[in-house]
Short mmCIF file of C-alpha atoms in Angstrom, two decimals:
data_model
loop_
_atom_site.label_atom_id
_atom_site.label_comp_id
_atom_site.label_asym_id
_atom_site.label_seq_id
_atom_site.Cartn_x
_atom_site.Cartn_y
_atom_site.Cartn_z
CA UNK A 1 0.00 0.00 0.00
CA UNK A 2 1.55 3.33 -0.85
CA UNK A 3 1.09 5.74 1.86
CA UNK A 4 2.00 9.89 1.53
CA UNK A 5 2.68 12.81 3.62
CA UNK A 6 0.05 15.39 3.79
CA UNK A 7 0.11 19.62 4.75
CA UNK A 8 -2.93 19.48 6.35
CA UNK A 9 -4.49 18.38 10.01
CA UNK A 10 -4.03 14.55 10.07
CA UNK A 11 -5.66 11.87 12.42
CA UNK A 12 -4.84 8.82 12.80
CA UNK A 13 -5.33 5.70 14.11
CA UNK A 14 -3.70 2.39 14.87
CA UNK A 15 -6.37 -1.10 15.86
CA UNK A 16 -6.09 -1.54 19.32
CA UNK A 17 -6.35 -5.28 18.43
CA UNK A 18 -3.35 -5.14 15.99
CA UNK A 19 0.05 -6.87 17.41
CA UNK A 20 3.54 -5.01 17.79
CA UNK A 21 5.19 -3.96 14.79
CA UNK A 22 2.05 -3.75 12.38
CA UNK A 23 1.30 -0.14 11.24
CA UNK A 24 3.16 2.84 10.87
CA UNK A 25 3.73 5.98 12.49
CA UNK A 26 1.15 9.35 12.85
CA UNK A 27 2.26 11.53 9.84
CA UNK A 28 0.44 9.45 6.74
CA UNK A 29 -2.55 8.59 5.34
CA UNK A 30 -3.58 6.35 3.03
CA UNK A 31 -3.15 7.40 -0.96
CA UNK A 32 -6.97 7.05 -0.94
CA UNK A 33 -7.22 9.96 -4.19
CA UNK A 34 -9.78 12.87 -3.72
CA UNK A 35 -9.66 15.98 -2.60
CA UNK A 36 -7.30 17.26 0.10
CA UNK A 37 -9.07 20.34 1.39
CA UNK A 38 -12.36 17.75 2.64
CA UNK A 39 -12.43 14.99 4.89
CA UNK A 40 -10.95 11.83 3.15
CA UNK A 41 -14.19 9.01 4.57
CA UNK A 42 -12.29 6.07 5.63
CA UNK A 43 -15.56 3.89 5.75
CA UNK A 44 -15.10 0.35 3.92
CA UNK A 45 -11.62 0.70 3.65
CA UNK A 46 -10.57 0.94 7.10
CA UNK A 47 -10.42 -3.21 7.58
CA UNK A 48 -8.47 -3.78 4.27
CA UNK A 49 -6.18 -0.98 5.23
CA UNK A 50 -5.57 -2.60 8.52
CA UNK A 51 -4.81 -5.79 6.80
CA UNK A 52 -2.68 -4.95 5.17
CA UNK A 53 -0.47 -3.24 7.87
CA UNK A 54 -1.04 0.17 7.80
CA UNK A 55 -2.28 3.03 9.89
CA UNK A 56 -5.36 4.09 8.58
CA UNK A 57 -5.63 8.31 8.20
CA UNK A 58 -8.74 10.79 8.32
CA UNK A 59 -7.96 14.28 6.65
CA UNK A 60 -9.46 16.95 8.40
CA UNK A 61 -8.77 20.79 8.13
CA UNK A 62 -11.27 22.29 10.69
CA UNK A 63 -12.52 21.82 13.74
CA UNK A 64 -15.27 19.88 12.85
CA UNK A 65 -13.51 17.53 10.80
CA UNK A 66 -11.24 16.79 14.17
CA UNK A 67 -14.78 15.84 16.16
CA UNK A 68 -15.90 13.66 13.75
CA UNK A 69 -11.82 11.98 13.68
CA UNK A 70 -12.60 11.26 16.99
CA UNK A 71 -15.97 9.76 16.67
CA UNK A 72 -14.54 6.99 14.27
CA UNK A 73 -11.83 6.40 16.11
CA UNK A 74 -14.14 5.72 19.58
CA UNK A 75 -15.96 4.01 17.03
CA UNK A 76 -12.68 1.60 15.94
CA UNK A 77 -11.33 0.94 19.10
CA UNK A 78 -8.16 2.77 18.21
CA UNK A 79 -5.73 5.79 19.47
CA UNK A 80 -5.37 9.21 17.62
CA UNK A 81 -3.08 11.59 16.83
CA UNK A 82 -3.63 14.98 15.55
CA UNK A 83 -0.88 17.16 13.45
CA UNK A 84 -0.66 20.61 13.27
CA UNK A 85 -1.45 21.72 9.71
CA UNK A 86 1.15 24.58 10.12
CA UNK A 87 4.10 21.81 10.27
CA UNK A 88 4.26 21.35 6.28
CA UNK A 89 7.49 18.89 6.85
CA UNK A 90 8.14 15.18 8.71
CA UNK A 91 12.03 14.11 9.41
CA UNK A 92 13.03 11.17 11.93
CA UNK A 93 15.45 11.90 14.51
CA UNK A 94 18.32 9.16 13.79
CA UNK A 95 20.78 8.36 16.87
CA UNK A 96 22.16 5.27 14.62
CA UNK A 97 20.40 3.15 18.00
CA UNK A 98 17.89 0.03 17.74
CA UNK A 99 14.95 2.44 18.65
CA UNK A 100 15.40 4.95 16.18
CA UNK A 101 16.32 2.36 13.48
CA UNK A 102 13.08 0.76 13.90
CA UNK A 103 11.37 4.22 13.54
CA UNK A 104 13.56 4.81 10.73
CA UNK A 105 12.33 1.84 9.02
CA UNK A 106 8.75 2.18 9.68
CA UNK A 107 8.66 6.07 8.38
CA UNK A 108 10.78 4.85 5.18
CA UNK A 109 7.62 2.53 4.70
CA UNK A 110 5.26 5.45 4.95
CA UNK A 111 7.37 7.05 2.42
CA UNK A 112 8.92 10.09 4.52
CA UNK A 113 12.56 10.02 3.70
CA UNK A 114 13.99 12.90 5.46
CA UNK A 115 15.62 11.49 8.57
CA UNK A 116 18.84 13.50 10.69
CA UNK A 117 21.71 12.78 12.62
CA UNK A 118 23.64 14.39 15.27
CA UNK A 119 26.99 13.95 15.55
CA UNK A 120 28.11 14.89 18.76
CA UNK A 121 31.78 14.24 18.43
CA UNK A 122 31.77 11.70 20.86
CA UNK A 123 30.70 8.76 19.00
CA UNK A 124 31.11 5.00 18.21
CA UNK A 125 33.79 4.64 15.50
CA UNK A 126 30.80 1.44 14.48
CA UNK A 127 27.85 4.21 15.08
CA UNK A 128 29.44 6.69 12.42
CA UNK A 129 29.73 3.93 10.21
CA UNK A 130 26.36 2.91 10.39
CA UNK A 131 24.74 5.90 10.29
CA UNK A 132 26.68 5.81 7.01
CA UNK A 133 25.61 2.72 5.67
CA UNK A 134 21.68 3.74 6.54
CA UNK A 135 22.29 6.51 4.01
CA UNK A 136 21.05 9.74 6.64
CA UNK A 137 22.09 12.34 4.48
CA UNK A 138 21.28 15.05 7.13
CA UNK A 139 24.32 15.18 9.69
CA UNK A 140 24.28 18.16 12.45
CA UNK A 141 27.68 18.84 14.12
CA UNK A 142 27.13 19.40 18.11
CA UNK A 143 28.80 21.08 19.64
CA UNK A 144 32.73 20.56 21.18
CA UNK A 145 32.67 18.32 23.95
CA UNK A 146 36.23 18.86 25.17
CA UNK A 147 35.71 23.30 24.99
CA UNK A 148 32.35 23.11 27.31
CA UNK A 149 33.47 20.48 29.69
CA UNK A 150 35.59 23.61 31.28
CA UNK A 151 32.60 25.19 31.45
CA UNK A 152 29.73 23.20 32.89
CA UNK A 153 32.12 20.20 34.12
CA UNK A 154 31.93 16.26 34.19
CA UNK A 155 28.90 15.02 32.91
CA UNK A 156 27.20 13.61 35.20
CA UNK A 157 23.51 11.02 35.02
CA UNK A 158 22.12 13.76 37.21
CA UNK A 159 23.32 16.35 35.10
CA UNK A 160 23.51 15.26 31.69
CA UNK A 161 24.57 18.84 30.60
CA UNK A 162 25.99 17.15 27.29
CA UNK A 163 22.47 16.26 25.70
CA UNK A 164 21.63 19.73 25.59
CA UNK A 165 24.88 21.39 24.55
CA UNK A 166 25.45 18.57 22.09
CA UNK A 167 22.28 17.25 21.00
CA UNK A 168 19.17 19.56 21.60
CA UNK A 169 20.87 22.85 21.22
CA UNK A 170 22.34 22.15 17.85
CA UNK A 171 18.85 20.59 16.45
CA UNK A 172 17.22 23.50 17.36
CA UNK A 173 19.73 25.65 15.49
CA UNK A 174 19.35 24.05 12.53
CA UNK A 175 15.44 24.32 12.97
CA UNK A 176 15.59 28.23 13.06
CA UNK A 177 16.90 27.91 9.92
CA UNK A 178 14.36 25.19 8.67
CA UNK A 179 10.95 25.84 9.91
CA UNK A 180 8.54 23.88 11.97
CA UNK A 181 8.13 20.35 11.27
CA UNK A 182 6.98 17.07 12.54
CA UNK A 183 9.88 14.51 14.07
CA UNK A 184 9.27 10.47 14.41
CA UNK A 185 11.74 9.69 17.26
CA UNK A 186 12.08 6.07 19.03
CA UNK A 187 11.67 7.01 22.41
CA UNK A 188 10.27 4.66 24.59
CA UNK A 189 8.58 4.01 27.73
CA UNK A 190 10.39 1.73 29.22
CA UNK A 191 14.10 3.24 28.86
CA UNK A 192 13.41 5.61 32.03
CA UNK A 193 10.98 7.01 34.59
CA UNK A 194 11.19 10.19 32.98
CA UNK A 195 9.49 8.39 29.40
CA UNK A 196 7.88 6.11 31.29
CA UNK A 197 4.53 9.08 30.87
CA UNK A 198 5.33 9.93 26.75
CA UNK A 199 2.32 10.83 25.32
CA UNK A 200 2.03 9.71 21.44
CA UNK A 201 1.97 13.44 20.25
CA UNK A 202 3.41 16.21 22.01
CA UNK A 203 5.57 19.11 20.73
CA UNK A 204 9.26 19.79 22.25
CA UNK A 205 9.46 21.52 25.40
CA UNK A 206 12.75 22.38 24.50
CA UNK A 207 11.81 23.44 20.79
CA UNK A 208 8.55 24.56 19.74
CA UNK A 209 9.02 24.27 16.23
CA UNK A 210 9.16 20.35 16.82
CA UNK A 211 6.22 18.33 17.24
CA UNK A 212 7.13 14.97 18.49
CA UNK A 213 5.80 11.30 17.46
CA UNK A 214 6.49 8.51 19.11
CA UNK A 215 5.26 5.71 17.32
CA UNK A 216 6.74 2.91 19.45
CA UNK A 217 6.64 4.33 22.59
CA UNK A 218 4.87 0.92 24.34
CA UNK A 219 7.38 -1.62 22.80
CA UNK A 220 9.82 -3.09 24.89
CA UNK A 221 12.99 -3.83 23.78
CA UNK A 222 12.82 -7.32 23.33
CA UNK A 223 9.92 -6.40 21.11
CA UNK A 224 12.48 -4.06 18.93
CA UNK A 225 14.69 -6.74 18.40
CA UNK A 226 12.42 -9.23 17.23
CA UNK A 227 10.84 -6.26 14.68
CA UNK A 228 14.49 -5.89 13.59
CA UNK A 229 15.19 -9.39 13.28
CA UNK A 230 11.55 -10.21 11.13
CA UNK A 231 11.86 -7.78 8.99
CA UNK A 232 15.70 -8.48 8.09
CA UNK A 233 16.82 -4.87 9.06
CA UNK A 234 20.68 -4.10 9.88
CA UNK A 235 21.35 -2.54 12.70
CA UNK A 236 24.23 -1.00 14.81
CA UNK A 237 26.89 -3.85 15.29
CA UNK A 238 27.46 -2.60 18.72
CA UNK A 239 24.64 -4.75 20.27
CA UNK A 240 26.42 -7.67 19.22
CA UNK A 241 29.42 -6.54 20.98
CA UNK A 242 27.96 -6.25 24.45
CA UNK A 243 26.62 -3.01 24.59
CA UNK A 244 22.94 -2.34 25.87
CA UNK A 245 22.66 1.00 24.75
CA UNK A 246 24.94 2.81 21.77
CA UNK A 247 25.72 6.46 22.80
CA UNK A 248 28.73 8.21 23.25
CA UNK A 249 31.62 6.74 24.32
CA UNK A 250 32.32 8.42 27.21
CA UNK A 251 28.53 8.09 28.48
CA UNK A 252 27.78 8.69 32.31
CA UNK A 253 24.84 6.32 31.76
CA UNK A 254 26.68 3.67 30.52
CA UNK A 255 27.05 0.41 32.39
CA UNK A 256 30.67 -0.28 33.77
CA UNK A 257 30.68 -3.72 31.52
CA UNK A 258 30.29 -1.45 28.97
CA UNK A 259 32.76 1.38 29.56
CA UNK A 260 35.13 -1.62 30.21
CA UNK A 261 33.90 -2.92 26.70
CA UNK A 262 34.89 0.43 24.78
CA UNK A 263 38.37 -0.13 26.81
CA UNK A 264 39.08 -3.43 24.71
CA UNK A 265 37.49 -2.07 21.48
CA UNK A 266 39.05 1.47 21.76
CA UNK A 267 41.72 2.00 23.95
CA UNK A 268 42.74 4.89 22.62
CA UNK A 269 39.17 6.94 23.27
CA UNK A 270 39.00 5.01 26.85
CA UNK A 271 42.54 6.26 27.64
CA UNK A 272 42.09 9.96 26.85
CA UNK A 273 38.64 9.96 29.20
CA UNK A 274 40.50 8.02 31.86
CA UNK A 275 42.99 10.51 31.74
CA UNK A 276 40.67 13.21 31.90
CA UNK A 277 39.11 11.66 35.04
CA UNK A 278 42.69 11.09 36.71
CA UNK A 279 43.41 14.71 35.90
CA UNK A 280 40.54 15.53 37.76
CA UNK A 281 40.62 13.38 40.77
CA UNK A 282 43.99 15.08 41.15
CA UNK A 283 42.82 18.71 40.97
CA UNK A 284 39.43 17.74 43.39
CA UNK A 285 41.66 15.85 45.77
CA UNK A 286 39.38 12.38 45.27
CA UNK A 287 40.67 9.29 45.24
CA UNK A 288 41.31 7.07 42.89
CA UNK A 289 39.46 4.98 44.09
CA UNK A 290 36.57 6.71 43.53
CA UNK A 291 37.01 6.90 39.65
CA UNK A 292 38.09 3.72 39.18
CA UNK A 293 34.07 2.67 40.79
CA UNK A 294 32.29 5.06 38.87
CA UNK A 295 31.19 7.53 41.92
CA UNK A 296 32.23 10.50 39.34
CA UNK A 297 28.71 9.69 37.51
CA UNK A 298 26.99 11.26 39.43
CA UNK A 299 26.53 14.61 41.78
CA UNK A 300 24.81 12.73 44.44
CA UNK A 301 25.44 8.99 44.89
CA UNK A 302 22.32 6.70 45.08
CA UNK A 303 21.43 4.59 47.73
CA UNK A 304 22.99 1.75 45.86
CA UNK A 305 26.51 3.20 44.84
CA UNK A 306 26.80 4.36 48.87
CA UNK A 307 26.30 1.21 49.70
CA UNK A 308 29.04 0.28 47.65
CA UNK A 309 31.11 3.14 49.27
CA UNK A 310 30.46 1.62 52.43
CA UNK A 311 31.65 -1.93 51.27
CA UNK A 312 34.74 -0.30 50.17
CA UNK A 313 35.29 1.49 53.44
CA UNK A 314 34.57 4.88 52.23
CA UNK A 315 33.48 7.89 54.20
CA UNK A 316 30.61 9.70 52.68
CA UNK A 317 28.57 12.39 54.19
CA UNK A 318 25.14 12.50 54.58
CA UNK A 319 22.65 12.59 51.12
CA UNK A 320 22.81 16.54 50.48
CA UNK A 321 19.79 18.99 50.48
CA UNK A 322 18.11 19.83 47.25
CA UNK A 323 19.13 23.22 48.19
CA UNK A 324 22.48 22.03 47.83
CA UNK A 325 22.71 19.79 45.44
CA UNK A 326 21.84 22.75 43.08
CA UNK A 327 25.32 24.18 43.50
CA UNK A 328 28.35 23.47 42.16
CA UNK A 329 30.98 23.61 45.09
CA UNK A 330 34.11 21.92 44.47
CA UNK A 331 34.92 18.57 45.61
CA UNK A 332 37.15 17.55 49.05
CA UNK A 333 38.74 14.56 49.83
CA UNK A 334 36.12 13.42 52.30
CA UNK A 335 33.25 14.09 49.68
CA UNK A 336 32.26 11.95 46.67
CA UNK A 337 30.20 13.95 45.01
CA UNK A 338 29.63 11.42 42.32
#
């Protein structure tokens, strides 16, 4: 079934009844022919369509037509999605990751081609090669990892400065330039508490111009494998070399097995950040010890990591204020401050 992108307020929706993996994601509609200023009627085509693994589309361009979208789709069973009219364009937001190559695959089956990729400096020698090989013809430079570092400090998972200055900032640069738009992205609601809430629509807190779609956002990973691996689609050879997730290198979020991983694969890349780190134990007065367990990951240690402190025989104060975790004292030697 050839599906198209429209300029006009789009709703759609998927059969609640249909299993993971079938349909595609909330900017198409059906190449049904007629007129694209009046409500396309889905009527008897709405059970073919969905046989034949597609999301099914109503066109509407007033308010009216947006009523009666909802009406069928109360009638169907099914979830909808509305699109701004104003957002003329559709792109997927490509981290060269499993979730994002899934969403990549499904919006090349709707027929929207655009896709970009940021390229934060800090990335998998493999990743840059298979963003590559996916043929993402879009790449945004972030920004320089090493120059605001001095600035804002180690990256931390509490303070993951980086996906701004890097990723978010850089996008929305480009989008001045560009214009509104709608993005497909692969987040999920399972990867953290924070997307654990992801609505299906919702535009960019961060950038207006960006309405987000998140066409996947119930699978579970298990569930994005086993879409990559029926429908035959290559993905980043990372997750065959132990990694769970594919970011950067350098990654506060990353599991130790894996930073240990990128130590055997790129020794080079792990040796500069390890130096980095050792620099700055120095300079704080922090033990090594403290590095080499990962305590620098964060700005205040979790219940589980003091623990580990504890095992280890090291002193920690008590768990910090809100008040003051928001500032940005140095370190001492009797502190880990993650």
């Amino acid at each position: 079934m050839r599906l198209r992108l429209v300029g006009a307020t789009l709703a759609l929706q998927r059969p609640a009844d249909q299993e993971v993996g079938i349909g595609l994601v909330g900017v198409v509609l059906e190449q049904l022919g007629g007129d694209a200023d009046r409500p396309v009627e889905l009527g008897g085509v709405v059970e073919r369509a969905c046989q034949q693994e597609a999301y099914v589309g109503q066109l509407v361009p007033d308010v009216g037509g947006v009523v009666r979208a909802r009406a069928l789709a109360k009638q169907l069973g099914c979830d909808l999605a509305i699109i701004d009219k104003r957002r003329p364009r559709a792109n997927v937001s490509f981290s060269g990751g499993k979730d994002s190559t899934v969403v990549l695959e499904l919006a090349r089956r709707a027929g929207i081609t655009d896709a970009y990729y940021v390229d934060t400096g800090m990335e998998f020698p493999e990743t840059q090669a298979f963003v590559k090989e996916t043929g993402i013809e879009k790449v945004i430079r972030g920004g320089d990892f090493w120059k605001d570092i001095k600035k804002y400090g180690l990256p931390r998972k509490d303070d993951r400065w980086c996906c701004e200055r890097l990723k978010l900032q850089p996008v929305k640069d480009w989008l001045s330039r560009q214009g509104p738009c709608v993005t497909v992205q692969g987040n999920r609601w399972y990867e953290s508490f924070m997307r654990s809430t992801l609505p299906p629509v919702v535009e960019n807190p961060f950038n207006p111009l960006q309405l987000n779609i998140s066409p996947i956002r119930n699978w579970r990973a298990l569930e994005v494998f086993l879409y990559l691996w029926w429908r035959k689609v290559p993905y980043n050879p990372l997750y065959e070399m132990g990694f769970e997730r594919v970011g950067c290198w350098h990654c506060p979020a990353m599991l130790q097995s894996e930073a240990a991983r990128t130590k055997e694969l790129h020794p080079a890349l792990a040796a500069r950040w390890e130096d980095y780190l050792r620099t700055w134990a120095q300079k704080e007065n922090i033990p090594q010890r403290c590095v080499d367990l990962g305590f620098w990951r964060w700005k205040e240690l979790p219940p589980k990591m003091r623990e580990l402190a504890a095992q280890e025989g090291i002193g920690l104060p008590k768990p910090r204020l809100k008040t003051q975790m928001a500032t940005n004292s140095p370190l001492n030697p009797n502190l880990v401050r993650n």
